[in-house]
mmCIF file of C-alpha atoms in Angstrom:
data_model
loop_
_atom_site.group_PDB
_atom_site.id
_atom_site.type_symbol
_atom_site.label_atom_id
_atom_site.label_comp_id
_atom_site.label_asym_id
_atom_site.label_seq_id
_atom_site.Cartn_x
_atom_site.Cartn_y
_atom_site.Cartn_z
ATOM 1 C CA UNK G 1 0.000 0.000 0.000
ATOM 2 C CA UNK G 2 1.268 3.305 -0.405
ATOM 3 C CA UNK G 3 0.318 7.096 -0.158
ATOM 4 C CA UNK G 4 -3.039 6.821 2.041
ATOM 5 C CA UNK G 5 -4.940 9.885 2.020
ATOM 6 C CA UNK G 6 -6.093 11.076 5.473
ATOM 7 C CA UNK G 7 -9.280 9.126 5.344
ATOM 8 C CA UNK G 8 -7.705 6.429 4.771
ATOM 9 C CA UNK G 9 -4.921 6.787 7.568
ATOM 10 C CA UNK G 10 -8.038 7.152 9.946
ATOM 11 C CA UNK G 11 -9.486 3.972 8.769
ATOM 12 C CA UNK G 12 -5.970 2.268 9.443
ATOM 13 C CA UNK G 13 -5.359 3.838 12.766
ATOM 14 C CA UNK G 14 -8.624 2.755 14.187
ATOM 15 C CA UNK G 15 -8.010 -0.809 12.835
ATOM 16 C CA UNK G 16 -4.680 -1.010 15.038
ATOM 17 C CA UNK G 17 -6.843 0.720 17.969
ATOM 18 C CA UNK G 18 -10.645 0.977 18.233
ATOM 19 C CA UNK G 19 -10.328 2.953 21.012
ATOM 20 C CA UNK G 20 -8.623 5.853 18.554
ATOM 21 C CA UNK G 21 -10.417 9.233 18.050
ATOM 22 C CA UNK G 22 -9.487 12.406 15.697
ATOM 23 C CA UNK G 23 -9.392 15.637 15.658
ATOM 24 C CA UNK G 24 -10.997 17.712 12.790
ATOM 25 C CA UNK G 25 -10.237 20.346 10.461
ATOM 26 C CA UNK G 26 -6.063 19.071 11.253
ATOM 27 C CA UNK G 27 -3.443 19.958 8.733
ATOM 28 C CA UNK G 28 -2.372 16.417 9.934
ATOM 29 C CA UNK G 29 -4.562 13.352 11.082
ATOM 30 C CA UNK G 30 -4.554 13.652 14.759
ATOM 31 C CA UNK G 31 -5.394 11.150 16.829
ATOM 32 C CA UNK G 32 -6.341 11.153 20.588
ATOM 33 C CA UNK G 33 -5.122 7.537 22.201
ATOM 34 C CA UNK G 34 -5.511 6.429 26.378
ATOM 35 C CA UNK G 35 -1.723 6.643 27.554
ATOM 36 C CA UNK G 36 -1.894 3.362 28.158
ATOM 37 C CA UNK G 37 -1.643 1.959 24.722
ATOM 38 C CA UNK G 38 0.853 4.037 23.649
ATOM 39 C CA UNK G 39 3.731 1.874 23.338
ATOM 40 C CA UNK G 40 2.100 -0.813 21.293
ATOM 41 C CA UNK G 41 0.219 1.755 19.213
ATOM 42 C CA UNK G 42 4.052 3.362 18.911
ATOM 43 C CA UNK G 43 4.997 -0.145 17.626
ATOM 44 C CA UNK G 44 2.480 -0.874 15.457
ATOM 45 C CA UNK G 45 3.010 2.307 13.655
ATOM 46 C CA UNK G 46 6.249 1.929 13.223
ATOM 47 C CA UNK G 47 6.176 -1.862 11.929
ATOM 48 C CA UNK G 48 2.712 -1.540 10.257
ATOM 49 C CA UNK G 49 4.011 -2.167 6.540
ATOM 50 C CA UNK G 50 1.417 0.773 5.399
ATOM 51 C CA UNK G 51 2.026 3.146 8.240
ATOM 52 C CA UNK G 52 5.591 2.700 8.167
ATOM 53 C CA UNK G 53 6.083 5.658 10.770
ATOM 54 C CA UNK G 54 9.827 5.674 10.640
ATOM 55 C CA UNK G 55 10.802 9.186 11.891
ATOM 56 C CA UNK G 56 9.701 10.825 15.195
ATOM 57 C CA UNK G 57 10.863 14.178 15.108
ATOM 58 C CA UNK G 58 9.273 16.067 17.308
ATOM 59 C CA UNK G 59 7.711 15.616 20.986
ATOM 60 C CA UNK G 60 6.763 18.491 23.381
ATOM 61 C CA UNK G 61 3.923 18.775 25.951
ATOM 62 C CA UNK G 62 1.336 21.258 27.097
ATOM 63 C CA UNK G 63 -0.069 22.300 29.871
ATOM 64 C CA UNK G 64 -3.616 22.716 29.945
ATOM 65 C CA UNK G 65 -3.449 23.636 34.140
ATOM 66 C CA UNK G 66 -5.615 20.388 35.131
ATOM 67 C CA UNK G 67 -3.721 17.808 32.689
ATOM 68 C CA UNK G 68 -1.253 17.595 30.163
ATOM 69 C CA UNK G 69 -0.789 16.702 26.639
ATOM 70 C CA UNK G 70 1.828 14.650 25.516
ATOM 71 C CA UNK G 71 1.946 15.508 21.668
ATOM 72 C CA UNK G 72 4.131 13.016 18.801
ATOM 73 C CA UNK G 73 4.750 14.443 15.671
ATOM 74 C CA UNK G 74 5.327 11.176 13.047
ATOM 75 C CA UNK G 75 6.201 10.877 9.397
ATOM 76 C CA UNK G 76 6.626 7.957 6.866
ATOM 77 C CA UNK G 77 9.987 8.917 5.098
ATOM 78 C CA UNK G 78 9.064 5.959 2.652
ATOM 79 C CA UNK G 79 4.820 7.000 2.228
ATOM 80 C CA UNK G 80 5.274 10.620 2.819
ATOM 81 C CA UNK G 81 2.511 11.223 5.299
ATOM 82 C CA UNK G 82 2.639 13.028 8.939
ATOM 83 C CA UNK G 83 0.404 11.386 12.286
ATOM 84 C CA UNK G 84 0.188 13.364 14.915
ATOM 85 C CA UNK G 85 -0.606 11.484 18.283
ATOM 86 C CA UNK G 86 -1.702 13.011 21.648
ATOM 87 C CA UNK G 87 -2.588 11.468 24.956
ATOM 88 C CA UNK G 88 -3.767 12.697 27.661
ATOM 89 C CA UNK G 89 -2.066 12.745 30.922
ATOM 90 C CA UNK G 90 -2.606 12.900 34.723
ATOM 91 C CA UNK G 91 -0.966 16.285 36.274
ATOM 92 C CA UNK G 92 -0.268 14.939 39.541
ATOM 93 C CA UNK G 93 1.314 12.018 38.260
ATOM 94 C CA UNK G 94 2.106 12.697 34.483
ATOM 95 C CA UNK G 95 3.969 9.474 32.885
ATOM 96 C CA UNK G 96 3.703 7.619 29.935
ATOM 97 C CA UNK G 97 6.115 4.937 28.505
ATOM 98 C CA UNK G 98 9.119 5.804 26.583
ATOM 99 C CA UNK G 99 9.202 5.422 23.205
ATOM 100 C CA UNK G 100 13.291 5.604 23.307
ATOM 101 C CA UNK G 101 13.101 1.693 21.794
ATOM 102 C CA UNK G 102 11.117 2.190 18.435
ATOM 103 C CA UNK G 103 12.643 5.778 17.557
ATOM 104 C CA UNK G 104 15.942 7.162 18.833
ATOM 105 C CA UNK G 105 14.993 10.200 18.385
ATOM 106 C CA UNK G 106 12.928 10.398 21.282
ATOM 107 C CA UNK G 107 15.395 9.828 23.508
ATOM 108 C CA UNK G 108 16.669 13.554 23.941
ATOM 109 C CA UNK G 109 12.999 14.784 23.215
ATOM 110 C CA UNK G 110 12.035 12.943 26.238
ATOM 111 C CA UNK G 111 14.657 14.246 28.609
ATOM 112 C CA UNK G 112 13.356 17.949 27.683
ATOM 113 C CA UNK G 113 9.973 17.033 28.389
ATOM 114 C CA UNK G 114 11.182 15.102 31.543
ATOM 115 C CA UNK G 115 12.976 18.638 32.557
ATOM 116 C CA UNK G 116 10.442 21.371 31.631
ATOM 117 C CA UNK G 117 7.173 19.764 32.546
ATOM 118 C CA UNK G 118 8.200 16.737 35.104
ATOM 119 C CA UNK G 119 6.965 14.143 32.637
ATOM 120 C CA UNK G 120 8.474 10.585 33.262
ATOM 121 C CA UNK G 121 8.952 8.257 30.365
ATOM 122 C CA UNK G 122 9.034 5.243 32.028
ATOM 123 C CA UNK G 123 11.397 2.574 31.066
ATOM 124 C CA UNK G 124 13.690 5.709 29.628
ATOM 125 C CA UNK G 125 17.537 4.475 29.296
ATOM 126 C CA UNK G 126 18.821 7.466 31.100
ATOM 127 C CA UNK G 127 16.486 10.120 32.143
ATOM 128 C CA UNK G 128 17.639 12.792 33.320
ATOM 129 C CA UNK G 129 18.255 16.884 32.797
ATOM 130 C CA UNK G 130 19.316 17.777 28.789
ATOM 131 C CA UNK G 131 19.737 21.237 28.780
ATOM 132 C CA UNK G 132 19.014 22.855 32.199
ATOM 133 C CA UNK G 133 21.942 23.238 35.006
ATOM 134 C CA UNK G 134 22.702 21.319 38.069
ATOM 135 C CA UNK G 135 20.272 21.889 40.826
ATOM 136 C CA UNK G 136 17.185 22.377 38.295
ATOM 137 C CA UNK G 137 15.656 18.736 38.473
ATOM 138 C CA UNK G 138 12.292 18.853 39.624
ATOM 139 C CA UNK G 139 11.415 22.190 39.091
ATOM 140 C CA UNK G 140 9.500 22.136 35.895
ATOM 141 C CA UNK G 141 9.965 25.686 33.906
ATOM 142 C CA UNK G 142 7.244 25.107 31.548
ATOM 143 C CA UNK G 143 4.380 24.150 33.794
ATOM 144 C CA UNK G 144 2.186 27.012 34.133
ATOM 145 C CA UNK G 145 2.522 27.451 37.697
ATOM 146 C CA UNK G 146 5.865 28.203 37.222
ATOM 147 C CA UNK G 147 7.622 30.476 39.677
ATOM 148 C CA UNK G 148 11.243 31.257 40.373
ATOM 149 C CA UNK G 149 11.536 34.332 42.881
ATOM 150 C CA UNK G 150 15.071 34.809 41.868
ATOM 151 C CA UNK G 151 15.077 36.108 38.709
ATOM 152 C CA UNK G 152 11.555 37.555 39.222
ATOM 153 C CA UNK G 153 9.775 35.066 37.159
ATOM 154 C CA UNK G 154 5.848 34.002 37.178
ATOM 155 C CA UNK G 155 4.046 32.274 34.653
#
């Protein structure tokens, strides 16, 4: 199979995962999964021979105050399409299952999500601060509720 238009993606995403919904009017099919099956949905879009999601590049987070958003930006480099897949998580306890095994790439993007919003991948290699100093871990610069009295900052 090759070059599925986004209807068709949608049909193949919910085959690997009923459970799957979609956002509308996306530049990109968008689908909203339960953290929970996001490392087998990870795998099956990697290995699926029609998906053939073989590039993460790009993973951030938001911050919606009562939850967070873990966001995966996904591209075939052999089919040419993009799949964008969120999930929901819990803001007391936000963690979802690294992804570090299917695409390298997520290994650094992980460890910046770990350090600005507290996220733990679990089963991440070695997570721990990327880009922030010494002394920072734990205290979460891109969480809303941000504050650090020293250099006068609140989000």
């Amino acid at each position: 199979m090759s070059n599925m238009n986004a209807e068709e993606l949608r049909s193949k995403l919910t085959e690997l995962l009923p459970t799957v919904s979609f956002e509308e009017n996306t530049e990109w099919v968008t689908a909203n999964i339960d953290a929970a099956a996001w490392l087998s949905f990870a795998q099956q879009l990697k290995n699926d021979t029609a998906l053939g999601c073989d590039f993460l590049f790009c993973i951030t987070c938001i911050d919606w105050k009562t939850h967070l958003t873990m966001v995966y930006h996904l591209t075939s480099t052999t089919f040419r399409h993009n799949i964008v897949v969120k999930a929901k998580l819990d803001f007391n306890k936000p963690e979802i299952e690294s992804v570090s095994g299917i695409w390298k790439t997520a290994e650094f993007h992980e460890r910046e999500v770990f350090e600005m919003f507290g996220v733990n991948f679990l089963h991440h290699p070695d997570l721990r601060l990327l880009i922030l100093p010494d002394g920072w871990e734990g205290r979460k610069p891109m969480l809303k509720d941000f504050e650090d009295p020293i250099n006068m900052i609140k989000l």
